[in-house]
Coordinates of C-alpha atoms and ligand atoms in Angstrom, one line a residue:
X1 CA -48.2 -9.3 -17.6
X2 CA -45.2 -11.3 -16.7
X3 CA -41.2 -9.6 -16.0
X4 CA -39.8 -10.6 -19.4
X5 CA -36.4 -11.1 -17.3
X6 CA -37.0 -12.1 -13.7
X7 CA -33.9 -11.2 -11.5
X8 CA -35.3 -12.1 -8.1
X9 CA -35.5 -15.7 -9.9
X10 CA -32.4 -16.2 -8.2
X11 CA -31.7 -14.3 -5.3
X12 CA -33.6 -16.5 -2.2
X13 CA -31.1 -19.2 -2.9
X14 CA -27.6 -18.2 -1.3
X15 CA -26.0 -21.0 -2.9
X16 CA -27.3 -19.2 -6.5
X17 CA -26.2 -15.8 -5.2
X18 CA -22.6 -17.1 -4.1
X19 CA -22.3 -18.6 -7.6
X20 CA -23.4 -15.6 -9.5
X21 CA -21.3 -13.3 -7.0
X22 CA -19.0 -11.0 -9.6
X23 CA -16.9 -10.1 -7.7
X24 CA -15.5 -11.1 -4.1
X25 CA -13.0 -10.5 -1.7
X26 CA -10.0 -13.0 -2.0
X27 CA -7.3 -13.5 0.5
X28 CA -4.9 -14.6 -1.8
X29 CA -5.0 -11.4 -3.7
X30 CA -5.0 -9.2 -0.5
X31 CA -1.1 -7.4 1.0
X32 CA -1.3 -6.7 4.5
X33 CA 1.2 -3.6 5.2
X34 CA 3.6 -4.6 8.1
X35 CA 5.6 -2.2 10.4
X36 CA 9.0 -3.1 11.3
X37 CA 10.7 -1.1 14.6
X38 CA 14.0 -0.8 14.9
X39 CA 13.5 0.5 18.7
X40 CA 10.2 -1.9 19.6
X41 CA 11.3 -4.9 22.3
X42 CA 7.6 -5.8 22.1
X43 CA 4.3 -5.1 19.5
X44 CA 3.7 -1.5 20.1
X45 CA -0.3 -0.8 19.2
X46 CA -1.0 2.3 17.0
X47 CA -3.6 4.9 18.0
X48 CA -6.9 4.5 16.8
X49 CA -5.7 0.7 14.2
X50 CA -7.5 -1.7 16.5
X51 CA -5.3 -5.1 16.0
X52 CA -2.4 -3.5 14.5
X53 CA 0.9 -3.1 15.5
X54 CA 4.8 -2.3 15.2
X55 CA 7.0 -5.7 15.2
X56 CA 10.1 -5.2 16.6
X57 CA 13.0 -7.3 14.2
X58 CA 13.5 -10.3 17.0
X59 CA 9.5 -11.1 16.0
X60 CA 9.1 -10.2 12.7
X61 CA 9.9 -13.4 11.0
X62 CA 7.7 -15.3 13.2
X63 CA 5.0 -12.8 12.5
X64 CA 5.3 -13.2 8.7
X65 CA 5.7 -16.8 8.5
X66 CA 2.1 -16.9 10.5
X67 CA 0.9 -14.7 7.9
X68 CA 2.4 -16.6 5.0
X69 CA 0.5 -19.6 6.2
X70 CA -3.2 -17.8 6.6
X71 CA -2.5 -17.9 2.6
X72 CA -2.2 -14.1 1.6
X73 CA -0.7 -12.4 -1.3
X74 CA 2.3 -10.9 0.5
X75 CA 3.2 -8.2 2.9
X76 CA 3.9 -4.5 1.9
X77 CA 7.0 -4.1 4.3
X78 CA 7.3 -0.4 5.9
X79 CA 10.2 0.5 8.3
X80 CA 10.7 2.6 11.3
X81 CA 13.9 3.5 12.0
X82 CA 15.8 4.9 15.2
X83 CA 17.7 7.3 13.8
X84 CA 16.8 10.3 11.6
X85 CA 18.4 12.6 9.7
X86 CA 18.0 15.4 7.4
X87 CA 19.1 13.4 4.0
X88 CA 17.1 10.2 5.5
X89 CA 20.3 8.1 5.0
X90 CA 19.6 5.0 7.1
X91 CA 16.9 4.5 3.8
X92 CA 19.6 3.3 2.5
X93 CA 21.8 1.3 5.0
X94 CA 22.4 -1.9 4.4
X95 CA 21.8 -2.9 7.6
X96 CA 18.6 -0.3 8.1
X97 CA 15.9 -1.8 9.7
X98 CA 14.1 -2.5 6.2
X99 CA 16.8 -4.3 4.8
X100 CA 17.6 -6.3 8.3
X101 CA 13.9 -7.2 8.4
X102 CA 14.1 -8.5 4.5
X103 CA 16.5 -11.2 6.0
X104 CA 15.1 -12.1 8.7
X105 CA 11.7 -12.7 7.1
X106 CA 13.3 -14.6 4.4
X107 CA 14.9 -16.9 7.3
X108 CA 11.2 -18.5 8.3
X109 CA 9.1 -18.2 5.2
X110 CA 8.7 -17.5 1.4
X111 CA 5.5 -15.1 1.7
X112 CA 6.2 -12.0 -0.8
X113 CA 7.9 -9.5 0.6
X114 CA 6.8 -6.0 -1.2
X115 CA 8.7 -3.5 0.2
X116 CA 8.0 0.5 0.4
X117 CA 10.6 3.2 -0.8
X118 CA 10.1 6.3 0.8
X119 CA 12.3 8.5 2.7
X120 CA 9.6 10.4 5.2
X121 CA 10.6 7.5 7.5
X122 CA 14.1 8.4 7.8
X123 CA 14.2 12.3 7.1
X124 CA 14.6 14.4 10.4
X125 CA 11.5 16.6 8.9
X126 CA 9.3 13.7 7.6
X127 CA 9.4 14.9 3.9
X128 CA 9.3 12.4 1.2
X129 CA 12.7 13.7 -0.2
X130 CA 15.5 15.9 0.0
X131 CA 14.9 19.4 1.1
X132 CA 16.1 22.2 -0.9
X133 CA 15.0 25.2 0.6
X134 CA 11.5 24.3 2.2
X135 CA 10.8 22.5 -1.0
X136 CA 11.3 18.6 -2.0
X137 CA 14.0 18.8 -4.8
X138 CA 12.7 16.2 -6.8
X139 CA 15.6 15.7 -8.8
X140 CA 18.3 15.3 -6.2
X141 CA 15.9 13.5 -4.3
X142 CA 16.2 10.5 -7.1
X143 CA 19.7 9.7 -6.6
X144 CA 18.7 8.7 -3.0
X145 CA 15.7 6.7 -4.1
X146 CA 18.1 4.7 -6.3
X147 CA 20.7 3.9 -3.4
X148 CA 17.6 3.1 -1.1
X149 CA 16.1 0.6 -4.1
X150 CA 19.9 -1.3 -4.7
X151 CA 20.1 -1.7 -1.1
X152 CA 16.5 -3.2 -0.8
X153 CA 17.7 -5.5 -3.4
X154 CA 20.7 -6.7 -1.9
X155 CA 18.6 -7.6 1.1
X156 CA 16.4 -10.1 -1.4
X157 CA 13.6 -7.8 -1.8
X158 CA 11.3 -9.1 -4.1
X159 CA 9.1 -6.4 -4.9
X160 CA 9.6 -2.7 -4.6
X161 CA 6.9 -0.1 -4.1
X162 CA 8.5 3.4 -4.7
X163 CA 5.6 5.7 -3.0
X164 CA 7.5 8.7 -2.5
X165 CA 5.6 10.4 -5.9
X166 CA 8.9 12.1 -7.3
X167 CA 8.6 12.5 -10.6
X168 CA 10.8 10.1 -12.8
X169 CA 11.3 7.9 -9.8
X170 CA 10.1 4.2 -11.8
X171 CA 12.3 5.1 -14.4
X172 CA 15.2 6.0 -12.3
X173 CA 15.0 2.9 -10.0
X174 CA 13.9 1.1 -13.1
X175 CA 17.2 2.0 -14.6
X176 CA 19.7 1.4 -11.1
X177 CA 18.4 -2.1 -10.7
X178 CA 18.5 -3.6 -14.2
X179 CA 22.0 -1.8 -14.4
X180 CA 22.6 -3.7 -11.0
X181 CA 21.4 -7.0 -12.4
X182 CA 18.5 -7.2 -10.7
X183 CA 16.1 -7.2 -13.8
X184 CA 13.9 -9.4 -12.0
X185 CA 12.8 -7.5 -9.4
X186 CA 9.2 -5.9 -10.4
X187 CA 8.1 -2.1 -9.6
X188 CA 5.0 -1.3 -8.1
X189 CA 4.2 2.5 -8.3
X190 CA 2.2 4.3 -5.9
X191 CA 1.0 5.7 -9.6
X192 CA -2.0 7.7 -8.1
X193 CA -1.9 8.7 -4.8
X194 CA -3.6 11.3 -3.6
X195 CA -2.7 14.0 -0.6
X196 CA -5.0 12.7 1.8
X197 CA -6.4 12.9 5.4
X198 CA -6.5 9.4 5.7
X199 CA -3.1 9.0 6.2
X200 CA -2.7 10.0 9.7
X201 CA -3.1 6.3 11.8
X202 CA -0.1 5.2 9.4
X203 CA 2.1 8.9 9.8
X204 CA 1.8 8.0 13.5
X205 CA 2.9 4.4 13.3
X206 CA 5.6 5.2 10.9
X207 CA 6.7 8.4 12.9
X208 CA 6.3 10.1 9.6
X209 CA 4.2 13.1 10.1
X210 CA 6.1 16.5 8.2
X211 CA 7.0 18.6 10.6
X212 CA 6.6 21.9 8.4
X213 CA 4.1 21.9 5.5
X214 CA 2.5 19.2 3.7
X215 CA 2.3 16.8 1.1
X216 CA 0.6 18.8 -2.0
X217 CA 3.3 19.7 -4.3
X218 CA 4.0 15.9 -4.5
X219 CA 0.6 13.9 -3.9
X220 CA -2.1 14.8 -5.8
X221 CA -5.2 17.1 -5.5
X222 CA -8.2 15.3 -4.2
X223 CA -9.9 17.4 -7.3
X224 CA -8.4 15.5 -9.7
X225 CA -9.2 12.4 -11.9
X226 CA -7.5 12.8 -15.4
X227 CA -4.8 13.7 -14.0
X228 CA -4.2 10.1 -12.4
X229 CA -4.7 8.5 -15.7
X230 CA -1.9 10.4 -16.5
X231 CA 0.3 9.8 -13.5
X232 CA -0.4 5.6 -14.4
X233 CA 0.3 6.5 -17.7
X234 CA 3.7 8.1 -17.5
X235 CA 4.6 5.0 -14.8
X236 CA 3.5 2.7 -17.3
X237 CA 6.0 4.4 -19.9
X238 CA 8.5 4.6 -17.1
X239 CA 8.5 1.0 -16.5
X240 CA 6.1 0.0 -13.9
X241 CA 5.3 -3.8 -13.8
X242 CA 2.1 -2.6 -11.6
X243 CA 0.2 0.4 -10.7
X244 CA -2.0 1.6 -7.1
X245 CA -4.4 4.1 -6.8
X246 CA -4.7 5.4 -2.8
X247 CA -7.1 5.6 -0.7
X248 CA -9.1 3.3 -2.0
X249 CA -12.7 3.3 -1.4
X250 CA -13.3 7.0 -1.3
X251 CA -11.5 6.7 -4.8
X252 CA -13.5 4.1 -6.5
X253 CA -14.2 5.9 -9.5
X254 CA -10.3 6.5 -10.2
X255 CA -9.9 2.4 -9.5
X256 CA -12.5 2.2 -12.4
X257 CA -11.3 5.0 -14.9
X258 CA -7.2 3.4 -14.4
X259 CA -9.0 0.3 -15.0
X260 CA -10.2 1.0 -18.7
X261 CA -7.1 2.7 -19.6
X262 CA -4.2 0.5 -18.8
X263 CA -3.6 -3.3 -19.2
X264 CA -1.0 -3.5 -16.2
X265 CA -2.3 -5.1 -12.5
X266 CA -3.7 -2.3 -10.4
X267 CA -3.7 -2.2 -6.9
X268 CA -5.9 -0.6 -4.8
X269 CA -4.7 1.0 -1.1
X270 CA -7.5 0.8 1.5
X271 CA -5.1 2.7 3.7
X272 CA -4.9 3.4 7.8
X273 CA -7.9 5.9 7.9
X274 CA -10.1 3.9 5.6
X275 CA -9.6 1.2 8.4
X276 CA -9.7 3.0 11.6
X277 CA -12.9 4.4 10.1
X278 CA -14.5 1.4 9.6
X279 CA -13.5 -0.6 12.6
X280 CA -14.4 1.7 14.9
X281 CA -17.9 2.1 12.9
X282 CA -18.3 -1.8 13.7
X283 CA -16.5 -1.6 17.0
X284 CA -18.9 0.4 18.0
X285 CA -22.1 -0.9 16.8
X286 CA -23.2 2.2 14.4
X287 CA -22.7 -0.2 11.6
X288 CA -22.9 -4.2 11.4
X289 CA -20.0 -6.3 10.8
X290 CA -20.3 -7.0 7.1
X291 CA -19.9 -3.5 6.7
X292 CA -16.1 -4.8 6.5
X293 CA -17.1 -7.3 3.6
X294 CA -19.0 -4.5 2.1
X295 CA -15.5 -2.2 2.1
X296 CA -13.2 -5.2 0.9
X297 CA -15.4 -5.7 -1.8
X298 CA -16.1 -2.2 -3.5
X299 CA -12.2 -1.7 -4.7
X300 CA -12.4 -5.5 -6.4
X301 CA -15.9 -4.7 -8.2
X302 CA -14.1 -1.5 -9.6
X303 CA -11.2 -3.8 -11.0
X304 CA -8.4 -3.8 -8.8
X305 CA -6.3 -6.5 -9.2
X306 CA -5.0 -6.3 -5.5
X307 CA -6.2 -5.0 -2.6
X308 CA -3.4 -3.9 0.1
X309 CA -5.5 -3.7 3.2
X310 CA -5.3 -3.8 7.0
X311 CA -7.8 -6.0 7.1
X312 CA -5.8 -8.7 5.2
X313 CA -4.5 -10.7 8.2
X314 CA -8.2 -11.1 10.3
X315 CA -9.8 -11.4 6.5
X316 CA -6.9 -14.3 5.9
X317 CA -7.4 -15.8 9.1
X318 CA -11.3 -15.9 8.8
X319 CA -11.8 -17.4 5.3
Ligands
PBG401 C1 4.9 7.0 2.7 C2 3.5 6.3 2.8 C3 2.4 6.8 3.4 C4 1.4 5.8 3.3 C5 2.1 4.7 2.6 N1 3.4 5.1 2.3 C6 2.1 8.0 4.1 C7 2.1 9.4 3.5 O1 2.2 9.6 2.3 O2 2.1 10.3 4.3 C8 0.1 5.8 3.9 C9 -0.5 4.5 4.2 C10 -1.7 4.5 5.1 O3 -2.2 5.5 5.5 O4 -2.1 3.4 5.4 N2 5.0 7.9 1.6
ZN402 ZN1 6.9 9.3 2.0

């Protein structure tokens, strides 16, 4: 009796298995999410995100144009601002520390600049909107996303990721921009992202934490699946030129169900916890180092398109 198909045929030959390989991490398809300070004279580290760090503007051009030549994808731009205020209006400053850092980057290289719209940044109480009340009003909160978008796009933005998960917030930047002109300037929606735990490295980089409440009546329930098919669906209809599904590898199966249902890119978020976890699970020694391969891996083998990761720059700089 003889296997009628013999798998292990080809699996003590690495240079078999490499060919075979489905699915692999690639550099050029990998964002690496870069702080910008507005207060920073020097990198300032973030707690517990080993190798990661807030630029201050006079190096963030330098910084990007060494990334643009390790041969990523692009950065996903975040900004941290030195003043605050309840309606988050440096978002939309034209000289805000997002839109200065847009110029400045484009001054040394051409790497892709994706940049984030949110307000929990810039708002006094770290809420993704405009309070009404204790509550975001998502309505009102709209109008500001729009000023924040325009303003972005002035700076030469050339991708804009509204993560802020208002309802109606692709079509209404959708709808500013082309009126603007700017028709050329895609949308990536956070589409699906979900209130997680594995936000707090970034809340402390970005000085974002809320300072009442949390994020559940505007991210999504941890319990849910359909309903992020939905959320990609309605961005789709709204206009996005790409969807994201966050966190990423404890949300593989959501990756793979967005997958079947929608033809647009999808990008997958492996975001601050997913990377302090695993670094200081290698760091340590608990687990080896191609545990990291392992992680960048999962989100492309359940069809992402993208893969905006922390570990883009050491991945970029490696291979
Ligand atoms: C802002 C925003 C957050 C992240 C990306 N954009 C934080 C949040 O929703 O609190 C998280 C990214 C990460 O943890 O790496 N809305
Ligand atoms: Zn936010």
């Amino acid at each position: 009796m003889f296997p009628i198909q013999r798998l292990r045929r080809n699996r003590n030959d690495e240079r078999i298995r490499d060919l075979l390989a489905e699915s692999r991490p690639d550099k050029s398809k990998m964002i690496m999410p870069v702080f910008v300070s507005e207060d920073a004279a020097n990198p300032e580290p973030i707690s517990g995100m080993k190798g990661i760090f807030r630029y201050p503007l006079s190096m963030i051009g330098e910084y990007c144009k060494k990334l643009d030549q390790s041969g990523l994808g692009g950065i996903l731009l975040f900004g941290v601002p030195s003043r605050k205020d309840e309606i988050g209006s440096e978002a939309y400053n034209d000289n805000g520390v997002v839109q200065k850092a847009i110029r400045e980057i484009k001054k040394s290289s051409k790497i892709l600049i994706i940049a984030d719209l949110c307000m929990c940044e810039y708002t006094s109480h770290g809420h993704c909107g405009i309070l009404r009340g204790q509550n975001v009003d998502n309505d009102l909160t709209l109008d500001s996303y729009s000023k924040i978008a325009l303003s972005y796009a002035r700076a030469g933005v050339d991708v804009i990721a509204p993560s802020g998960m208002m309802d109606g917030q692709v079509y209404t930047i959708r709808k500013s921009l082309d009126s603007a002109g700017y028709t050329g300037i895609p949308i990536m929606s956070y589409s699906s992202k979900y209130a997680s735990s594995l936000y707090g490295p970034f809340r402390e980089a970005a000085g974002s934490t809320p300072s009442f409440g949390n994020r559940r009546s505007y991210q999504m329930d941890y319990r849910n699946s359909r309903e992020a098919i939905r959320e990609n669906s309605i961005d789709e209809l709204e206009g996005a030129d790409m969807l994201m599904v966050k966190p990423a590898i404890f949300y593989l199966d959501v990756i793979y169900r967005s997958r079947q249902s929608t033809n647009l890119p999808i990008a997958a978020y492996s975001v601050s916890g997913e990377y302090a976890m695993i670094t200081s699970a290698v760091e340590s020694g608990t687990l080896s180092e191609d545990f990291i391969n392992e992680a960048l891996t999962a989100p492309f083998r359940a069809g992402a398109d993208i893969l905006i990761t922390y570990f883009a720059e050491s991945y970029a700089r490696t291979h």
